[in-house]
Amino acid sequence: MEATEDEIVEQLYNLIVNPNTREWERYLLTATKNSLTDQVNFKEQLAKLEAELRPLALRNNLTPDVADFYQMITGKKAVEHVVKEKHFISDSVYQERAIFAGGCFWCMVEPFENQPGIVSVLSGYTGGTTEDPSYDQVSSGHTGHVEAVEIIFDTRVVSYRDLLALYWQITDPTDALGQFQDRGMQYRPIIFPTTNEQKVLAEKTKQAVINSGRYKRPIVTEIRPAEKFWPAENYHQAFYKKQPKRYRAIKRERRQFLAYQHLMGNIRQKMAQIKRNPS
């Protein structure tokens, strides 16, 4: 069922006053609202607005409520911005939660989600002070949150130690100001243990990384007790499936950096071994 003109105008007003609407979106919505107030052709103005929003809509980069409005005016079903239905612990004996921050959460989902024993991976925000933060708020770097992933895993199939081993492989533990091309405190690497056992294992693996001699710079990855995890908007979930071409480009840059870093680490270890055993 198509939305009526009155419903569309009402949504325009709501979005203009919505604090989560970006300024660029608000500018376009206000211009459309003013034109409709001046009784300019309704369909023409709506088509113009749709064309102006389309580039970001196609890249899933509209804020959630504006994305829903776009779906409304194009006659498509709006996507509900809810968390994954299956993202909960259904077996308290054999399932645990793990929370890792390691740069943009778009690139932290696939490496874990494709491992055996993973029940669910959710993108979100944690570690800050703002209640129920939005993507734009976290991206500003002023909320104290980091982008992170919350993982529910089956301990009969995969261990927390296995997840830690993967985490150290896909992040740069020497960069406290971001990760790879993602710059800012909201991208810094942090491990958030959810149990004391996880905390002990995280600290042991961090010390092992320090002792390995693979890195020239200090290991700066933090280990902090798990805090409230706020799920990100739905359009951020499973980004690698929704935007495969864009994801592959981002992933390629990360892999190239990590490949070079791991190569240098291998050389560093080999040189240290030669110094210890010159013969």
XYZ file of C-alpha atoms in Angstrom, residues 102-103 172 174-180 182-189:
18
model
C 39.594 -3.789 15.942
C 38.776 -0.961 13.583
C 47.284 -4.187 14.161
C 50.645 -1.458 17.570
C 48.170 1.244 16.505
C 46.387 3.029 19.369
C 44.897 5.754 17.142
C 42.834 3.589 14.806
C 43.215 0.581 12.540
C 44.534 0.607 8.977
C 40.230 3.926 9.799
C 41.542 6.766 11.948
C 40.163 7.938 15.269
C 39.752 6.748 18.848
C 36.493 5.002 17.925
C 38.587 2.512 15.923
C 41.254 1.652 18.513
C 41.878 -2.050 19.292
